[in-house]
mmCIF file of C-alpha atoms in Angstrom:
data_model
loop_
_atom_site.group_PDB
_atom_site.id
_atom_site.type_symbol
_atom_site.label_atom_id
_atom_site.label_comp_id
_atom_site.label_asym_id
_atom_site.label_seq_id
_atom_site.Cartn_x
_atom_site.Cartn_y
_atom_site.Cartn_z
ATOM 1 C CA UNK A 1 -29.395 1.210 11.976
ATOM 2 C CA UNK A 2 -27.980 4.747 10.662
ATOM 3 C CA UNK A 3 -25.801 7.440 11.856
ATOM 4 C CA UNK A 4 -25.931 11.374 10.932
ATOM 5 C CA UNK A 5 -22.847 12.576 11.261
ATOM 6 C CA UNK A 6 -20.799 15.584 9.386
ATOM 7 C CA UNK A 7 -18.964 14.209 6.332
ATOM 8 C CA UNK A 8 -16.759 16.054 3.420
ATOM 9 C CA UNK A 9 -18.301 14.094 0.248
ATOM 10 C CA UNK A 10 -17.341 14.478 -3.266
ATOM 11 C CA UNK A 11 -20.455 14.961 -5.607
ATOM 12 C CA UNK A 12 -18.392 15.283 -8.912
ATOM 13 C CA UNK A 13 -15.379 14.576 -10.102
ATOM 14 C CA UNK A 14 -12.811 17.220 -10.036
ATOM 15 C CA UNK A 15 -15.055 19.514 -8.157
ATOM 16 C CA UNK A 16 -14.862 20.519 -4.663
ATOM 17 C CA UNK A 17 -16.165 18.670 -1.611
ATOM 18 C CA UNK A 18 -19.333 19.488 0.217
ATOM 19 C CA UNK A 19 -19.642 19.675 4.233
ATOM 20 C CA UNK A 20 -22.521 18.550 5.071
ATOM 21 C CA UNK A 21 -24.724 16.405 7.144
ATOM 22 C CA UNK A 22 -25.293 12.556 6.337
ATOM 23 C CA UNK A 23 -26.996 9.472 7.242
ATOM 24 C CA UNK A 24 -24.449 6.653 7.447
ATOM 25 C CA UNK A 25 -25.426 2.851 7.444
ATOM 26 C CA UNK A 26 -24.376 0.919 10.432
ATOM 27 C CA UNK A 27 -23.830 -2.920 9.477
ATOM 28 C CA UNK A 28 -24.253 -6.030 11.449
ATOM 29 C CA UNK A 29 -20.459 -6.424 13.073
ATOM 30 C CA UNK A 30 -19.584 -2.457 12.777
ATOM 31 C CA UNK A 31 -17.916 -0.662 15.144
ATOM 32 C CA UNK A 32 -18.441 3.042 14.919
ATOM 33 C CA UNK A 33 -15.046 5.188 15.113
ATOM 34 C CA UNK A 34 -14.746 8.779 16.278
ATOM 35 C CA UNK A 35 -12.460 9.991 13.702
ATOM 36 C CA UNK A 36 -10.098 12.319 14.689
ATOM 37 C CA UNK A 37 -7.832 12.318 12.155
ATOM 38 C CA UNK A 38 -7.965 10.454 8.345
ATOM 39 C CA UNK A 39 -4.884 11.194 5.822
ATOM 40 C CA UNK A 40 -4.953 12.348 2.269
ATOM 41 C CA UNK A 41 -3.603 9.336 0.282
ATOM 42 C CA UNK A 42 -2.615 9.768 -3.328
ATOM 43 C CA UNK A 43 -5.063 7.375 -4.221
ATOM 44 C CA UNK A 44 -7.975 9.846 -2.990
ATOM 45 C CA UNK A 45 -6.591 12.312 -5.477
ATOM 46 C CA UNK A 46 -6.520 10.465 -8.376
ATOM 47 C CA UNK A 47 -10.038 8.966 -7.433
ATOM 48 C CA UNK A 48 -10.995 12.804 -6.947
ATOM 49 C CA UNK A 49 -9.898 13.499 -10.762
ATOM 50 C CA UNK A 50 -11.705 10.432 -11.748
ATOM 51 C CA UNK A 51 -9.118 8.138 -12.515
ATOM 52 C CA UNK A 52 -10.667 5.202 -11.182
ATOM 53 C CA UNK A 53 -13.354 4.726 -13.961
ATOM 54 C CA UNK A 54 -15.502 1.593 -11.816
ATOM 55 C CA UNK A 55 -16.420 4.677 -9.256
ATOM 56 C CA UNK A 56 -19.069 6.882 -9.199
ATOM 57 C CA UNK A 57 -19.929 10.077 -6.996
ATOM 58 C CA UNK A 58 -21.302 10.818 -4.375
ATOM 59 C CA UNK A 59 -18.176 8.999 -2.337
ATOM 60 C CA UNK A 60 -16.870 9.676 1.470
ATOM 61 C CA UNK A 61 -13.222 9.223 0.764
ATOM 62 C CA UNK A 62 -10.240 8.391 3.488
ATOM 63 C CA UNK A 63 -9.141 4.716 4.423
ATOM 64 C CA UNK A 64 -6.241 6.236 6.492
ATOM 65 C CA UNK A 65 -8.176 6.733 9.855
ATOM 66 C CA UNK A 66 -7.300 6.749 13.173
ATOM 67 C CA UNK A 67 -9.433 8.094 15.933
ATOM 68 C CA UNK A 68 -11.631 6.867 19.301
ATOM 69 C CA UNK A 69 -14.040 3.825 20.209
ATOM 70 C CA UNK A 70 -15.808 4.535 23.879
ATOM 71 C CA UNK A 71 -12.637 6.847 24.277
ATOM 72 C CA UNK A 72 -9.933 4.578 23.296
ATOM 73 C CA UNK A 73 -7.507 5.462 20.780
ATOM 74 C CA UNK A 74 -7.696 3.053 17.560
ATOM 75 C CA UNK A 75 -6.492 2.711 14.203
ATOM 76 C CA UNK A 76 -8.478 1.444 11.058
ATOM 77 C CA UNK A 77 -7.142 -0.952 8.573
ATOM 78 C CA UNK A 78 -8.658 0.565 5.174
ATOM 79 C CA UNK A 79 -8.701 -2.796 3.103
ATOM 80 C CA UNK A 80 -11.708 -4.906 4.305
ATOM 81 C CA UNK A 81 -11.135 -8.267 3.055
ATOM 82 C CA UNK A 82 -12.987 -11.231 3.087
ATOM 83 C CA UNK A 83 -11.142 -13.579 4.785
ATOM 84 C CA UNK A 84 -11.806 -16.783 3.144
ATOM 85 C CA UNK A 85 -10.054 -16.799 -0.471
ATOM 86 C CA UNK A 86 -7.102 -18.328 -1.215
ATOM 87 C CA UNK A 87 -4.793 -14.493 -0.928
ATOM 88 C CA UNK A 88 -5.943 -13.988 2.316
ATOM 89 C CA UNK A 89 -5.428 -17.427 4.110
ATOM 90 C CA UNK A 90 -2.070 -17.380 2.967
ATOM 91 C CA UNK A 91 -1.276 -13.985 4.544
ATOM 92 C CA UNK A 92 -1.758 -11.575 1.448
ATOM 93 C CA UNK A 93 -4.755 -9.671 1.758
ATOM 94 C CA UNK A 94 -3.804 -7.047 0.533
ATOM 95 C CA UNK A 95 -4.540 -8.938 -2.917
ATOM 96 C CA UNK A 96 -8.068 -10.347 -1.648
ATOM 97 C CA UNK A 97 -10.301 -11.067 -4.359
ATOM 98 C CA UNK A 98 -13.370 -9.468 -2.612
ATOM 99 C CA UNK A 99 -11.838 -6.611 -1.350
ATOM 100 C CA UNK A 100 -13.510 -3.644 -0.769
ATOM 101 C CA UNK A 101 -11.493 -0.059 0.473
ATOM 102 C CA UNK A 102 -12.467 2.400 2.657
ATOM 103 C CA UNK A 103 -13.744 5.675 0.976
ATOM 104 C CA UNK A 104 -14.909 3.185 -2.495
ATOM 105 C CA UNK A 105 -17.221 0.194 -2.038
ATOM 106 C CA UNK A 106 -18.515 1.902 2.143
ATOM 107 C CA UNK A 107 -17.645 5.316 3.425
ATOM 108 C CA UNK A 108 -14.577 6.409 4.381
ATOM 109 C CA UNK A 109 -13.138 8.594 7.196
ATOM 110 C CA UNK A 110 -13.734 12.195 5.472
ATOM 111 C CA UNK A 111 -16.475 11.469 8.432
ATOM 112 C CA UNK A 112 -16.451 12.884 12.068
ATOM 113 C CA UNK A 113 -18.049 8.803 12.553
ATOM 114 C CA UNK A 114 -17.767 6.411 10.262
ATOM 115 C CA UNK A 115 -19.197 2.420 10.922
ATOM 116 C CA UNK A 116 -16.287 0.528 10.112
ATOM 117 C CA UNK A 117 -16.225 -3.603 10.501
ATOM 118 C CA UNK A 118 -14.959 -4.611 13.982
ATOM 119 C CA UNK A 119 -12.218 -6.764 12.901
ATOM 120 C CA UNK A 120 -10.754 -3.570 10.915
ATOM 121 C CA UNK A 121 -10.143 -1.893 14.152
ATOM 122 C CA UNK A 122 -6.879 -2.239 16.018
ATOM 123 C CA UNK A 123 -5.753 -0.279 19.582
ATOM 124 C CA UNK A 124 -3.418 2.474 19.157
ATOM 125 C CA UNK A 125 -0.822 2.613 20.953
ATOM 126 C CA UNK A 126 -1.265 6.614 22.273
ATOM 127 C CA UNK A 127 -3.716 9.107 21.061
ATOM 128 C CA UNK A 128 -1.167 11.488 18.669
ATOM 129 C CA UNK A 129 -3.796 10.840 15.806
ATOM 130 C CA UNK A 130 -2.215 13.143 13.439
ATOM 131 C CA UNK A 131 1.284 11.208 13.223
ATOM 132 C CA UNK A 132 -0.445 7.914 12.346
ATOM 133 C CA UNK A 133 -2.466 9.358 9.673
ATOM 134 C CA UNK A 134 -0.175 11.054 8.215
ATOM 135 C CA UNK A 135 2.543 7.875 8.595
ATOM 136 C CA UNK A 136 1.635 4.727 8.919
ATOM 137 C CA UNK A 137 -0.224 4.501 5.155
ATOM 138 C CA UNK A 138 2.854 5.094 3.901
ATOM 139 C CA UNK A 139 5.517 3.492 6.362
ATOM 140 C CA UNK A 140 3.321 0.325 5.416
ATOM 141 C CA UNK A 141 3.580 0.952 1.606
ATOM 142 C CA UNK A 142 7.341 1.476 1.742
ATOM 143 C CA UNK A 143 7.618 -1.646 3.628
ATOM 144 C CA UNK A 144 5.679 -3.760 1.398
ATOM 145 C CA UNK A 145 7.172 -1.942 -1.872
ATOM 146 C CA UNK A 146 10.851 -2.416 -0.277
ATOM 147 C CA UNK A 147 10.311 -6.236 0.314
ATOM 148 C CA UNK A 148 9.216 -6.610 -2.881
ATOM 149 C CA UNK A 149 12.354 -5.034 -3.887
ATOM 150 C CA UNK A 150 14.393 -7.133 -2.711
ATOM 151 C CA UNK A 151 16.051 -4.217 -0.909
ATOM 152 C CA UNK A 152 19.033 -4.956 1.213
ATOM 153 C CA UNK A 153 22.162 -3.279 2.986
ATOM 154 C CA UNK A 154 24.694 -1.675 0.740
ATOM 155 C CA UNK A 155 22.018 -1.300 -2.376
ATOM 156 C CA UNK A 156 21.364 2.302 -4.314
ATOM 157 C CA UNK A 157 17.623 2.968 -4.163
ATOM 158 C CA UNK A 158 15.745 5.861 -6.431
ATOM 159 C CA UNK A 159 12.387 6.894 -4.975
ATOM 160 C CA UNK A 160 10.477 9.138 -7.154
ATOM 161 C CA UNK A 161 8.279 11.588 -5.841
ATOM 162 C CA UNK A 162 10.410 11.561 -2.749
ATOM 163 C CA UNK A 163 8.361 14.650 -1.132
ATOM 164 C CA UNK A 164 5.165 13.258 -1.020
ATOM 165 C CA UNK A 165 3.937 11.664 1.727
ATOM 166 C CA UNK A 166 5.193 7.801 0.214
ATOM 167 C CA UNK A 167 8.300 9.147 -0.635
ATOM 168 C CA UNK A 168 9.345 11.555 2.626
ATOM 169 C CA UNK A 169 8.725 8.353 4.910
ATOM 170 C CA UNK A 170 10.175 5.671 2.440
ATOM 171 C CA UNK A 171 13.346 7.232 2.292
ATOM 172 C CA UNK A 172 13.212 6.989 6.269
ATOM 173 C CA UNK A 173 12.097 2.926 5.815
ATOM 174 C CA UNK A 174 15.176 2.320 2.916
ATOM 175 C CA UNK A 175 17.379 3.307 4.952
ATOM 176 C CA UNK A 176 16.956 1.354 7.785
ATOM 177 C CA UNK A 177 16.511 -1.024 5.402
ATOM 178 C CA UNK A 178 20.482 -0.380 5.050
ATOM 179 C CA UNK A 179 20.070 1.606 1.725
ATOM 180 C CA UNK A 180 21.460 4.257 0.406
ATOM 181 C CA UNK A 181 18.624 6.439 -1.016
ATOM 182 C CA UNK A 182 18.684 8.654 -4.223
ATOM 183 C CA UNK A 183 15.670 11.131 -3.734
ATOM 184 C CA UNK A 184 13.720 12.767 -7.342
ATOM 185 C CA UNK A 185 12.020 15.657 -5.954
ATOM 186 C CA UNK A 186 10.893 18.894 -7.257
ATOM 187 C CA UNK A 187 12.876 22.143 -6.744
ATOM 188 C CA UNK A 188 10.908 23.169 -4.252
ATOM 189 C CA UNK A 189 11.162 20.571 -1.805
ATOM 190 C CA UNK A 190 14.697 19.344 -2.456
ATOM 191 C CA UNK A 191 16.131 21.338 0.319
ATOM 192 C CA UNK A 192 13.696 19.754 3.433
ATOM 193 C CA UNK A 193 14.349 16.130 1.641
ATOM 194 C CA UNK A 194 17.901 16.283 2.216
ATOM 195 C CA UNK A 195 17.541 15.842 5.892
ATOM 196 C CA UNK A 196 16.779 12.364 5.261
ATOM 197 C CA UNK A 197 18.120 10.901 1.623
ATOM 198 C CA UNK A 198 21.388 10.336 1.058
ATOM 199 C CA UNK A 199 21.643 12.288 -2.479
ATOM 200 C CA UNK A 200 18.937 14.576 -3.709
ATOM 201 C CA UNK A 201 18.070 15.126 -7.965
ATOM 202 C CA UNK A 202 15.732 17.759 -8.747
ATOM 203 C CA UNK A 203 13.358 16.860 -11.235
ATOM 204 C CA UNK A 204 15.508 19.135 -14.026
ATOM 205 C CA UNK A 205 18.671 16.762 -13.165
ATOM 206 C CA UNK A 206 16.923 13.770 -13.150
ATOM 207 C CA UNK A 207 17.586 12.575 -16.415
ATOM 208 C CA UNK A 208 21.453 13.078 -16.559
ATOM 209 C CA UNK A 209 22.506 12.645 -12.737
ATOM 210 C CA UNK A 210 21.453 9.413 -11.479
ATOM 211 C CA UNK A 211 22.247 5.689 -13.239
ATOM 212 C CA UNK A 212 22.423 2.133 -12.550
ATOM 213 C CA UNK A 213 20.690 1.953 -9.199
ATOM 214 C CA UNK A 214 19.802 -1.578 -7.923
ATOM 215 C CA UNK A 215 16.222 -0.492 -8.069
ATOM 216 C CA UNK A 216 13.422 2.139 -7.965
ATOM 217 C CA UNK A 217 10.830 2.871 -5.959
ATOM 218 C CA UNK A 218 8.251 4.591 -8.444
ATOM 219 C CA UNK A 219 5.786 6.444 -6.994
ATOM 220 C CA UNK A 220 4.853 9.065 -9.205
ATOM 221 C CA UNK A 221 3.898 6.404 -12.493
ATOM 222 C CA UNK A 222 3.310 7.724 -16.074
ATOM 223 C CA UNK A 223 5.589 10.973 -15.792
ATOM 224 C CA UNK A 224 8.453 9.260 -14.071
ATOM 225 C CA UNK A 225 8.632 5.486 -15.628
ATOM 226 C CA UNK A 226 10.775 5.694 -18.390
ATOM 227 C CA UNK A 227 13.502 7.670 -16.622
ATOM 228 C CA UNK A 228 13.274 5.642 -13.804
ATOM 229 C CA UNK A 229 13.766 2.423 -16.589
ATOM 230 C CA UNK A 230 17.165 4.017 -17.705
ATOM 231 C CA UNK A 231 18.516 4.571 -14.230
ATOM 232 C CA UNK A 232 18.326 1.343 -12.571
ATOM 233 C CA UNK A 233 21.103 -1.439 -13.804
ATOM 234 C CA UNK A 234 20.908 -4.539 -15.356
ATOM 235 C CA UNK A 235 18.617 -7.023 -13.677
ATOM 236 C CA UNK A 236 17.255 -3.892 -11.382
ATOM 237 C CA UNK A 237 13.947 -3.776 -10.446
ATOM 238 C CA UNK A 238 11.442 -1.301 -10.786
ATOM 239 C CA UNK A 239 8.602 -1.297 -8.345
ATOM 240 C CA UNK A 240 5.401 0.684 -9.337
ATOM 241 C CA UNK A 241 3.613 1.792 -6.081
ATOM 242 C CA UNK A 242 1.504 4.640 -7.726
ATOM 243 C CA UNK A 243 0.533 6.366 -11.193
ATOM 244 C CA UNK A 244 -0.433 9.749 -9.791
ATOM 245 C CA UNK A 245 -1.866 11.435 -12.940
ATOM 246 C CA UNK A 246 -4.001 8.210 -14.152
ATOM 247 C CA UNK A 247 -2.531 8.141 -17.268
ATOM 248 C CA UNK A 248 -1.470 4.987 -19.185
ATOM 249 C CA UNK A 249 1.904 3.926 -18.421
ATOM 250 C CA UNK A 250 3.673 4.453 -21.835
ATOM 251 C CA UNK A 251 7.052 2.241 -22.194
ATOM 252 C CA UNK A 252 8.599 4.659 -24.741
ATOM 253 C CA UNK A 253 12.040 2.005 -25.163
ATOM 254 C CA UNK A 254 10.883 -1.521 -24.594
ATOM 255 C CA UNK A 255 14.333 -2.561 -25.309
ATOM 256 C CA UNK A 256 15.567 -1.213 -22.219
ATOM 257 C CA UNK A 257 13.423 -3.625 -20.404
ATOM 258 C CA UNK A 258 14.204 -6.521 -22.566
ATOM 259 C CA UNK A 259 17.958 -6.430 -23.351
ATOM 260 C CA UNK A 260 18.462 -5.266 -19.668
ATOM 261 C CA UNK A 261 16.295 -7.905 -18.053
ATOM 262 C CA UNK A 262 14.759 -5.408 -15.908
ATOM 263 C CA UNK A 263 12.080 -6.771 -13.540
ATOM 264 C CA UNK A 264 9.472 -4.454 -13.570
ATOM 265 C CA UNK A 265 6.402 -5.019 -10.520
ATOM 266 C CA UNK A 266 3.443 -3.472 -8.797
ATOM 267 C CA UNK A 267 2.777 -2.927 -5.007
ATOM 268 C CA UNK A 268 -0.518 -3.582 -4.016
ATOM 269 C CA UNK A 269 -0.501 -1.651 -0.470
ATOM 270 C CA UNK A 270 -0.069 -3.517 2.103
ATOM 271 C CA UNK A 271 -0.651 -5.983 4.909
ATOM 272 C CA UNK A 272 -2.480 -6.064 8.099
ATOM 273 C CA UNK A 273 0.786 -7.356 9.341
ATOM 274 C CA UNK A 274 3.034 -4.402 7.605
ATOM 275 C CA UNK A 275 0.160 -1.702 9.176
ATOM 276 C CA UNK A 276 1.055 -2.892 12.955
ATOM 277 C CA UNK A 277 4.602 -2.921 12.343
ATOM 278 C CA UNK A 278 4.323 0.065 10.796
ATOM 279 C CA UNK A 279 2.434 1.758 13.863
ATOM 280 C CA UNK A 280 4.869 0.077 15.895
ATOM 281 C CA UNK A 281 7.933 2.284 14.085
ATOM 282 C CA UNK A 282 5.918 4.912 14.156
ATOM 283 C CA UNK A 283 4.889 5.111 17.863
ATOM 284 C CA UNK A 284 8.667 4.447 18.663
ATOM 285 C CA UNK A 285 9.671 7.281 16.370
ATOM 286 C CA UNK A 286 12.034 5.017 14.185
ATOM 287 C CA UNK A 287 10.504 6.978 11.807
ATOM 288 C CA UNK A 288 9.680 10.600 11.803
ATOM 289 C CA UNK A 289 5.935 11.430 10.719
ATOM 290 C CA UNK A 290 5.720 14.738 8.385
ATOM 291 C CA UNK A 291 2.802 15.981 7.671
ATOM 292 C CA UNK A 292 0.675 19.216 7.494
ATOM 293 C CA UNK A 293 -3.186 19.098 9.657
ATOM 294 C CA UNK A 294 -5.850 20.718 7.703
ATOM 295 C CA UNK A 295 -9.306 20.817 9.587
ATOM 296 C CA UNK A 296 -11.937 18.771 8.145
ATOM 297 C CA UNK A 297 -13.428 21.589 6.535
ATOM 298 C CA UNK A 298 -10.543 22.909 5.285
ATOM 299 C CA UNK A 299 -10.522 19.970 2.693
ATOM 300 C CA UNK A 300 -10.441 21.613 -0.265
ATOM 301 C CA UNK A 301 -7.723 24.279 0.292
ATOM 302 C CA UNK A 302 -5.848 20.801 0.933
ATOM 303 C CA UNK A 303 -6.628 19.113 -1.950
ATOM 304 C CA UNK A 304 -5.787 22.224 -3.499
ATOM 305 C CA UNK A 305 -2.025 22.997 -2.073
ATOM 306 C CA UNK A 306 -1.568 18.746 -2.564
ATOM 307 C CA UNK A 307 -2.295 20.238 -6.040
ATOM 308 C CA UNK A 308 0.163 22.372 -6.490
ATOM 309 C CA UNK A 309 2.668 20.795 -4.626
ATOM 310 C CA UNK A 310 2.802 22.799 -1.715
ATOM 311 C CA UNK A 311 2.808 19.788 0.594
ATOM 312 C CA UNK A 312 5.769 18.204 1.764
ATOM 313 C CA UNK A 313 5.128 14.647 3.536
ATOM 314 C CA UNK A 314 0.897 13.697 3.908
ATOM 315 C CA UNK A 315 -1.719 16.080 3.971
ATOM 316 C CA UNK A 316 -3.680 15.113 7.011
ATOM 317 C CA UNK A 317 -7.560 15.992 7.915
ATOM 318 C CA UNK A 318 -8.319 17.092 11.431
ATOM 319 C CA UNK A 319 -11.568 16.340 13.015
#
C-alpha cells in the first residue's frame, strides 16, 4: 500500500529542501499520522551537512512528531526498535542493536502523513502540537543525559550550548533536578537564558569564568570539549549528548582526563519511558516549551536562521 502526501525532502547534502509531492510506503502494522507538527533536532542538521557518512539522499527527515490518528492527538516515538535483543528487554532501547530512526532507515515527519509502526504511537495528552515538538525531544534527552550524570541536589552543572533547544529545556530539567545550572551561551542569547539558569558565561568568558563544576552537560561536541574538560573537578563527569559540527572530537590535554580521573560518557537519546515522562512535564508545564513555528514550507529559512543562530529553544515545523 502507498500514500502521496506533501513532504520537505533533502536531495543533497547541504542544499536546500524540496516541497514536493511523494509516494510513501505503508507497512504491515503502520499507523498513518497526520502530522501537525515535527521539531528540528540537531541531529537533522548535522545529517543535513552530511555528517552522518552511512546516509544517503534523498531522506524525509524529523523523528520529533506529534500530530492526529482518526482525529486524536498522538505523539511518535522516533527510535523504532526491535524489541527482542538483549538492550531492549532490559529497558534500554534506546541502545537497540537493530534500531532504525525516524527521518534515516523510513521517512520521517518533514511529511503532512507519514506511516509510522503502531507500537511507536502513544495518545497525547491535548492537541498543543507545537509545545511537544518543540519539548519533549529534548526534556527526554536532558533526562536521560542528567541520570547519567549522576546529577543530584546541591551539584554545579555546565550545559553548553544552553540556547539551543537541548540546552534552553535542560537547564529547566537540572534544576528540578535540584541543580544549580551554569549556562555557555552565545552573546546573543545570554540575556533570554537568564530567565532560567542560575549563572550565565558568554562564549568569550567561557574559558576564564567557570571551574570545577561537578559535571557538564556537552551539547555542542568538538568546539566545546576541551573547555568543558578544564571546568569540571576532579572525578566530574562529562556527558557528551551532541557534536554539532561533525567534527572529530580532538582531546587537545589528555592529561586532564587522566590525572583528574574525569569520567567522560555519551547519551544515546532516550527511552520510551523518559519520552512519556517527559510529555507528562511537559503537558503539566513543569517545564516551559520555547520554541519558534516555521510552516512546513518555510523549512529552509529555518534551517537557515538554526544556522546562524537566530533560534533560541527548537525550531519547530508547522503542518
Amino acid at each position: 500500500m502507498e500514500i502521496q502526501t506533501q513532504v520537505a525532502i533533502l536531495r543533497e547534502f547541504g542544499r536546500d529542501f524540496t516541497i514536493e509531492k511523494a509516494k510513501l510506503n505503508v507497512k504491515e502494522g503502520d499507523t498513518i499520522v497526520r502530522v501537525k507538527a515535527s521539531g528540528i533536532c540537531g541531529r537533522d542538521l548535522v545529517i543535513w551537512k552530511g555528517g552522518f557518512k552511512n546516509l544517503r539522499p534523498p531522506l524525509i527527515l524529523g523523528h520529533e512528531n506529534y500530530g492526529e490518528v482518526e482525529g486524536e492527538p498522538v505523539g511518535v516515538m522516533g527510535n523504532v526498535s526491535c524489541g527482542t535483543c538483549h538492550y531492549c528487554e532490559t529497558g534500554m532501547s534506546n541502545l537497540c542493536e537493530k534500531a532504525v530512526l525516524l527521518g534515516e532507515g523510513r521517512p520521517g515527519g518533514y511529511a503532512d502523513d507519514v506511516p509510522i509502526p503502531t507500537p511507536n504511537v502513544f495518545q497525547l495528552p491535548d492537541r498543543e502540537y507545537g509545545k511537544y515538538a518543540g519539548a519533549v525531544c529534548p526534556v527526554a534527552t536532558a533526562i536521560h543525559a542528567g541520570k547519567l550524570a549522576g546529577v543530584k541536589t546541591g551539584d554545579r552543572v555546565l550545559v553548553t550550548g544552553a540556547g539551543g533547544g537541548v540546552g534552553i529545556h535542560a537547564i529547566q530539567v537540572l534544576k528540578r533536578m535540584g541543580a544549580k545550572v551554569i549556562a555557555q551561551t552565545g552573546e546573543n542569547k545570554s540575556e533570554f537564558v537568564k530567565r532560567w539558569a542560575d549563572e550565565v558565561v558568554t562564549d568569550s568568558e567561557f574559558s576564564k569564568a567557570v571551574d570545577s563544576v561537578d559535571s557538564v552537560i556537552e551539547l555542542v561536541g568538538a568546539p566545546t570539549i576541551n573547555e568543558s574538560m578544564r571546568t569540571v573537578r576532579r572525578r566530574g563527569t562529562i556527558v557528551v549528548v551532541g557534536n554539532v559540527t561533525g567534527e572529530p572530537l580532538n582531546i587537545v590535554r589528555p592529561a586532564l582526563l587522566v590525572m583528574r580521573e574525569i569520567t567522560l560518557l555519551g547519551s544515546a537519546s532516550y527511552t520510551p519511558t523518559e519520552v512519556l515522562e517527559a510529555v507528562k512535564m511537559v503537558h503539566e508545564e513543569d517545564v516551559k516549551a520555547v520554541f519558534k513555528e516555521y510552516p512546513l514550507e518555510e523549512v529552509n529559512k529555518a534551517y537557515k536562521e538554526l544556522q546562524e543562530r537566530k533560534v533560541v529553544g527548537r525550531a519547530v515545523l508547522i503542518h
